[in-house]
Coordinates of C-alpha atoms in Angstrom, one line a residue:
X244 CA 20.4 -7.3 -50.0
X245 CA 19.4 -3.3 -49.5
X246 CA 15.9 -4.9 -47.8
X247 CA 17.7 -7.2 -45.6
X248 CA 19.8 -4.3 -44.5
X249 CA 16.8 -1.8 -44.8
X250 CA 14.8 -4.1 -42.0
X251 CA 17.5 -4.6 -39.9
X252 CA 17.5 -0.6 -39.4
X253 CA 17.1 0.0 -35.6
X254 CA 15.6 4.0 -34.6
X255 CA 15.9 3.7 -30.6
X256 CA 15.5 7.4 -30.3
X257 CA 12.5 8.0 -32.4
X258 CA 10.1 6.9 -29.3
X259 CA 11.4 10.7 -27.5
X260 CA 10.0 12.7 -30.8
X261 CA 7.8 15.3 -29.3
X262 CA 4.5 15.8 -31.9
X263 CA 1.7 17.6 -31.9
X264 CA -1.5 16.1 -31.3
X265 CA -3.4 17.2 -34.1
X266 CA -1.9 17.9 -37.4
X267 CA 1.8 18.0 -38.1
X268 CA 2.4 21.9 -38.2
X269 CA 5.4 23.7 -36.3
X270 CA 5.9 22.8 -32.5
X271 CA 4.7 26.2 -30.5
X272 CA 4.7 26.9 -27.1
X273 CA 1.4 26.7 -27.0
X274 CA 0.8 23.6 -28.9
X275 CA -0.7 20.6 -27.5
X276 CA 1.6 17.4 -28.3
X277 CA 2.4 13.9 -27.3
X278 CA 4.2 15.6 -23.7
X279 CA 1.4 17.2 -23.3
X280 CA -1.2 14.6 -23.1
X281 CA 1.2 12.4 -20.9
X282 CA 1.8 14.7 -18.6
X283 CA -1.6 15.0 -18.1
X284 CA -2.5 11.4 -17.8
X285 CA 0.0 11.4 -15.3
X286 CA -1.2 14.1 -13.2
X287 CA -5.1 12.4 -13.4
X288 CA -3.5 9.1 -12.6
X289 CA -1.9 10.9 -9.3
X290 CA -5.3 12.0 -8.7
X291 CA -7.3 8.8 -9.3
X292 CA -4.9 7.0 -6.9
X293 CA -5.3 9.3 -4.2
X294 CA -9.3 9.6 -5.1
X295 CA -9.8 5.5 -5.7
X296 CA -7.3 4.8 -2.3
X297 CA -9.5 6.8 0.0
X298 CA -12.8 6.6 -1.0
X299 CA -13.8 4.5 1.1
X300 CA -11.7 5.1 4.0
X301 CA -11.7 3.3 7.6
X302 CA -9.7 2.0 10.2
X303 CA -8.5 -1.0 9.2
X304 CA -7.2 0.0 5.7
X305 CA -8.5 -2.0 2.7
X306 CA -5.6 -2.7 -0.1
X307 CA -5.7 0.4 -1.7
X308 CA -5.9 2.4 0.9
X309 CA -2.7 0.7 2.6
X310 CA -1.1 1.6 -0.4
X311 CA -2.0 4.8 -0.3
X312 CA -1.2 5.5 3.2
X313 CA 2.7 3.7 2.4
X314 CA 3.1 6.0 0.0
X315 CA 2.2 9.1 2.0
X316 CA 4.2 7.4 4.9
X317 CA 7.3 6.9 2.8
X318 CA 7.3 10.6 1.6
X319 CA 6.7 12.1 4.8
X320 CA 9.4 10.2 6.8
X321 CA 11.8 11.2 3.8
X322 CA 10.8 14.6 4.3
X323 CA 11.1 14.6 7.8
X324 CA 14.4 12.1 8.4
X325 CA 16.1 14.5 5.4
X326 CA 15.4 17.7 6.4
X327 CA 13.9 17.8 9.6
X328 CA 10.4 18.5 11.2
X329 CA 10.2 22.1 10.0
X330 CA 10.1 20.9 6.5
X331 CA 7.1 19.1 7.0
X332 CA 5.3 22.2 5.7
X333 CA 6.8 21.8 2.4
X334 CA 5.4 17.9 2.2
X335 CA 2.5 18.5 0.2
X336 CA 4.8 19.7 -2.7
X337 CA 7.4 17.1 -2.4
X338 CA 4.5 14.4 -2.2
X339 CA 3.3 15.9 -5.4
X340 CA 6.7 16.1 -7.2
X341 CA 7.4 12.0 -6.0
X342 CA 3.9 10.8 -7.3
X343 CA 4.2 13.1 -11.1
X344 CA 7.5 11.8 -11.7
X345 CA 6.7 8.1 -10.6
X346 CA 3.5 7.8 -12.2
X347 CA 5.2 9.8 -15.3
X348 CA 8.0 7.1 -15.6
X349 CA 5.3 4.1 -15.0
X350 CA 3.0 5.3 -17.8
X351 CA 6.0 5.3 -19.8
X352 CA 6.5 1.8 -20.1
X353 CA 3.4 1.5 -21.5
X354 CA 3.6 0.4 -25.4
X355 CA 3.2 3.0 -27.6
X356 CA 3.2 5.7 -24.7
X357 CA 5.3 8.6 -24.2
X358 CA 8.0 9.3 -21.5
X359 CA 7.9 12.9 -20.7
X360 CA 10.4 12.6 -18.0
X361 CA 13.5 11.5 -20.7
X362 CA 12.9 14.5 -22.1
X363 CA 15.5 17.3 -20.9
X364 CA 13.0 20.3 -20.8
X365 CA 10.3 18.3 -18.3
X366 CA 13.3 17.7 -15.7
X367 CA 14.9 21.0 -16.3
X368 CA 11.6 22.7 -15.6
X369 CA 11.0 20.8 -12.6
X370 CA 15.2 20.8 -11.7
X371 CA 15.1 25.1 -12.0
X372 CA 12.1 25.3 -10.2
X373 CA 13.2 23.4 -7.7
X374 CA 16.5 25.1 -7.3
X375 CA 14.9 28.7 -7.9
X376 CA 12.5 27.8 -4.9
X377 CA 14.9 26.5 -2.0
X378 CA 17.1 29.4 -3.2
X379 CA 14.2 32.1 -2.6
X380 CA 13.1 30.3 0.9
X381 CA 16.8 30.0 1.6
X382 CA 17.1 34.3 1.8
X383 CA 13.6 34.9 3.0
X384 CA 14.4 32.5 6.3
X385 CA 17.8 33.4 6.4
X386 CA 18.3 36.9 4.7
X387 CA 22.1 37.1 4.0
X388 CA 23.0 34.0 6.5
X389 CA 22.1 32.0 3.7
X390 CA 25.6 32.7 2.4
X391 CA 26.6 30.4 5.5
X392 CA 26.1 27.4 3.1
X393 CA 28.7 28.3 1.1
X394 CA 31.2 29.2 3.9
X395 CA 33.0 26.2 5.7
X396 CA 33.4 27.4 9.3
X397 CA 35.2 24.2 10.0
X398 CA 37.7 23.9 7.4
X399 CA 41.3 25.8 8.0
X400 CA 41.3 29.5 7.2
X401 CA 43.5 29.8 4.2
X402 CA 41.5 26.9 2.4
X403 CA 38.1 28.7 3.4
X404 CA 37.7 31.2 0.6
X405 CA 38.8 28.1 -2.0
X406 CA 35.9 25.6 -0.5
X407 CA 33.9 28.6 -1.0
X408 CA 34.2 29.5 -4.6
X409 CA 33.7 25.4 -5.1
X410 CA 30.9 25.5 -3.1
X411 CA 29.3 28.0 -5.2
X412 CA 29.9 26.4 -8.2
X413 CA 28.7 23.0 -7.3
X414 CA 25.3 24.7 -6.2
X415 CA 24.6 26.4 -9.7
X416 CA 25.5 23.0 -10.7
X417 CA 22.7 21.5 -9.3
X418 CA 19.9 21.9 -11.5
X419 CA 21.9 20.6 -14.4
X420 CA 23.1 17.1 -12.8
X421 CA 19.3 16.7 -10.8
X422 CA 17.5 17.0 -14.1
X423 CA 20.5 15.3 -16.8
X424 CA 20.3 12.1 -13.9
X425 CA 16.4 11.8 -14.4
X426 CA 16.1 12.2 -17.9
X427 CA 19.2 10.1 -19.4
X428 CA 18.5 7.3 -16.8
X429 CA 14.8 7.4 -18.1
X430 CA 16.0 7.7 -21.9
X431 CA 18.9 5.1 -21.5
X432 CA 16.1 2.3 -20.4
X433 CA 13.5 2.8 -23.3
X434 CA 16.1 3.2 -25.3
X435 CA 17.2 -0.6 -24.8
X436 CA 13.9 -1.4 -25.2
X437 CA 13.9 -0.4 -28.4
X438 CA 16.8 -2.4 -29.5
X439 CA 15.8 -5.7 -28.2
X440 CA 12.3 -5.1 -29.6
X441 CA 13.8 -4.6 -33.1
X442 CA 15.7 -7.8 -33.0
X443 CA 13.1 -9.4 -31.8
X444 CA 10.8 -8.4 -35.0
X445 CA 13.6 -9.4 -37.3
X446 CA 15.1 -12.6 -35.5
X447 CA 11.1 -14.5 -36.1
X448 CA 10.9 -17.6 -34.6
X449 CA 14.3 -17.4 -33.0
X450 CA 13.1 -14.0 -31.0
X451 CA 13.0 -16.1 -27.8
X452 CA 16.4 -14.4 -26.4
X453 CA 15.5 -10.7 -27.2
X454 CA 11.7 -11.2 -25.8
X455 CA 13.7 -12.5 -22.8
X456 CA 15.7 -9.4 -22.5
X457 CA 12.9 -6.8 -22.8
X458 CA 11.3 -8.9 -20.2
X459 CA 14.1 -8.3 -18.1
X460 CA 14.9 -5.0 -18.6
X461 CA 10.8 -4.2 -18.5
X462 CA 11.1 -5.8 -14.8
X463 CA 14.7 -3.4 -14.1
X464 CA 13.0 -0.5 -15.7
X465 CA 10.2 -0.7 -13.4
X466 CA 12.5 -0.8 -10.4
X467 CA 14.2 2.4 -12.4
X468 CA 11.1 4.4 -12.5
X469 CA 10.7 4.3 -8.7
X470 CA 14.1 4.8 -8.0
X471 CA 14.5 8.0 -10.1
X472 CA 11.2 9.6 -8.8
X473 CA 12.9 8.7 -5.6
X474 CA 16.3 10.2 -6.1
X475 CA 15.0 13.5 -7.5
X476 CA 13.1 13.5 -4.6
X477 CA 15.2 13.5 -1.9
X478 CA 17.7 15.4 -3.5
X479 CA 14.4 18.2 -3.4
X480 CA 14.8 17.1 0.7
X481 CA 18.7 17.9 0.7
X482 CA 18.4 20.9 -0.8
X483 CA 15.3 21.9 1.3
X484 CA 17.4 21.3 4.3
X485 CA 20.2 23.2 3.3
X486 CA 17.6 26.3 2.6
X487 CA 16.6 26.1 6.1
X488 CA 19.4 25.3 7.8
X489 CA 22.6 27.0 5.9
X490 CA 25.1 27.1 7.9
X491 CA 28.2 24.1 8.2

C-alpha cells in the first residue's frame, strides 16, 4: 500500500527549480543554471529567426520571410496604434521584449525544458525595467508635466486630489501586476501539465483521457504563450504612451 501511494505522488512545481548547470553547489549571482541557458536559447532563437527569415530576402517574400515580416508588422502597428507615431523610435526594444518573451514561453513547452518566464525574478526584472524606463523618459520629455498623469483635469475639483493619490498608487502598482500576470499564467499551464502527465504514467493502458488532456492543454498553452508575450507587450505600449503623452 505505501508504493501504491508513493507512485501516485504528483511534484507539479518541481519543473520551476532553478539549478545550476554544473555541479549542485549554492545558487550565486553569478552562477550559470537551468534559467540561464534558456534564456539564452531563447535569445539565439530570436536571432536565428530573424537571421534564417531574411537571408535570402526579395520581393515576393518566401515563407519565412512572410513570417518574419508579420511579425515585425504586428509589433510595429501595436506600437504605433498604442502609442502613437512618436513611439516608433522605441520599436526596436518593444520588438525585442515581444520576440524574448514569446520564444521564451514556446521553448518552454518543450519536454524536459525550462520556463524562465514562470519564474517571478525574469518578469520582475523585465516588469522594473520596464517601469523604471517609461518613468525616466516620462521626466526627461516632460520635466515636472509628467505629474499631469496623475492629475485628472476632467474630474470635479474636490474628487481631484483623491483620483490623484489612487492614481499614484496604481502606477507603483504596475510592475507587480505586469510581471505576477506573465509568470503565474506561464506557471499555472506547466503546472497542469504536470498533473495530467503523472496520471497518465500511473493510469497505464487506461492513460488515453489524461494523454488527451495534455494534448489539449499543450494546444491552449501554445495559444497562452503568444498571448502573454502579447499582453506584456502592449501594456510596455500603454505605458510608453502615457510617458510621452501625460496629461488626461
Amino acid at each position: 500500500m505505501a508504493a501504491e501511494n508513493q507512485s501516485l505522488e504528483i511534484h507539479p512545481m518541481d519543473q520551476f527549480i532553478v539549478k545550476p548547470l554544473f555541479g549542485d553547489g549554492p545558487l550565486m549571482w553569478y552562477t550559470l543554471s537551468n534559467t540561464t541557458l534558456w534564456m539564452f536559447l531563447a535569445v539565439l532563437a530570436c536571432a536565428a529567426f530573424f537571421m534564417l527569415g531574411t537571408i535570402r530576402r526579395a520581393d515576393i517574400p518566401g515563407r519565412g520571410q512572410m513570417i518574419v515580416e508579420l511579425a515585425y508588422g504586428f509589433v510595429r502597428n501595436m506600437v504605433e496604434s498604442v502609442a502613437g507615431r512618436d513611439a516608433l523610435r522605441y520599436f526596436p526594444v518593444i520588438m525585442t521584449v515581444f520576440m524574448f518573451i514569446a520564444f521564451s514561453n514556446i521553448l518552454g513547452l518543450i519536454p524536459a525544458s525550462f520556463t524562465t518566464t514562470s519564474h517571478i525574478a525574469v518578469t520582475a526584472a523585465m516588469a522594473v525595467t520596464v517601469f523604471l524606463s517609461v518613468t525616466i523618459l516620462g521626466f526627461a520629455k516632460n520635466g515636472l508635466g509628467f505629474l499631469g498623469l496623475f492629475w485628472i483635469s476632467s474630474a470635479p475639483m474636490p474628487l481631484r486630489p483623491v483620483l490623484a493619490v489612487i492614481e499614484v498608487m496604481s502606477y507603483f502598482v504596475r510592475p507587480v501586476s505586469h510581471s505576477i500576470r506573465l509568470a503565474g499564467n506561464m506557471m499555472a499551464g506547466h503546472a497542469m501539465i504536470k498533473v495530467f502527465a503523472a496520471f497518465a504514467g500511473v493510469l497505464g493502458v487506461g492513460a488515453f483521457v489524461p494523454i488527451v488532456a495534455i494534448s489539449a492543454v499543450y494546444a491552449l498553452e501554445l495559444l497562452v504563450a503568444f498571448i502573454q508575450a502579447y499582453v506584456f507587450t502592449i501594456l510596455t505600449c500603454v505605458y510608453l504612451r502615457d510617458a510621452l503623452h501625460p496629461s488626461h
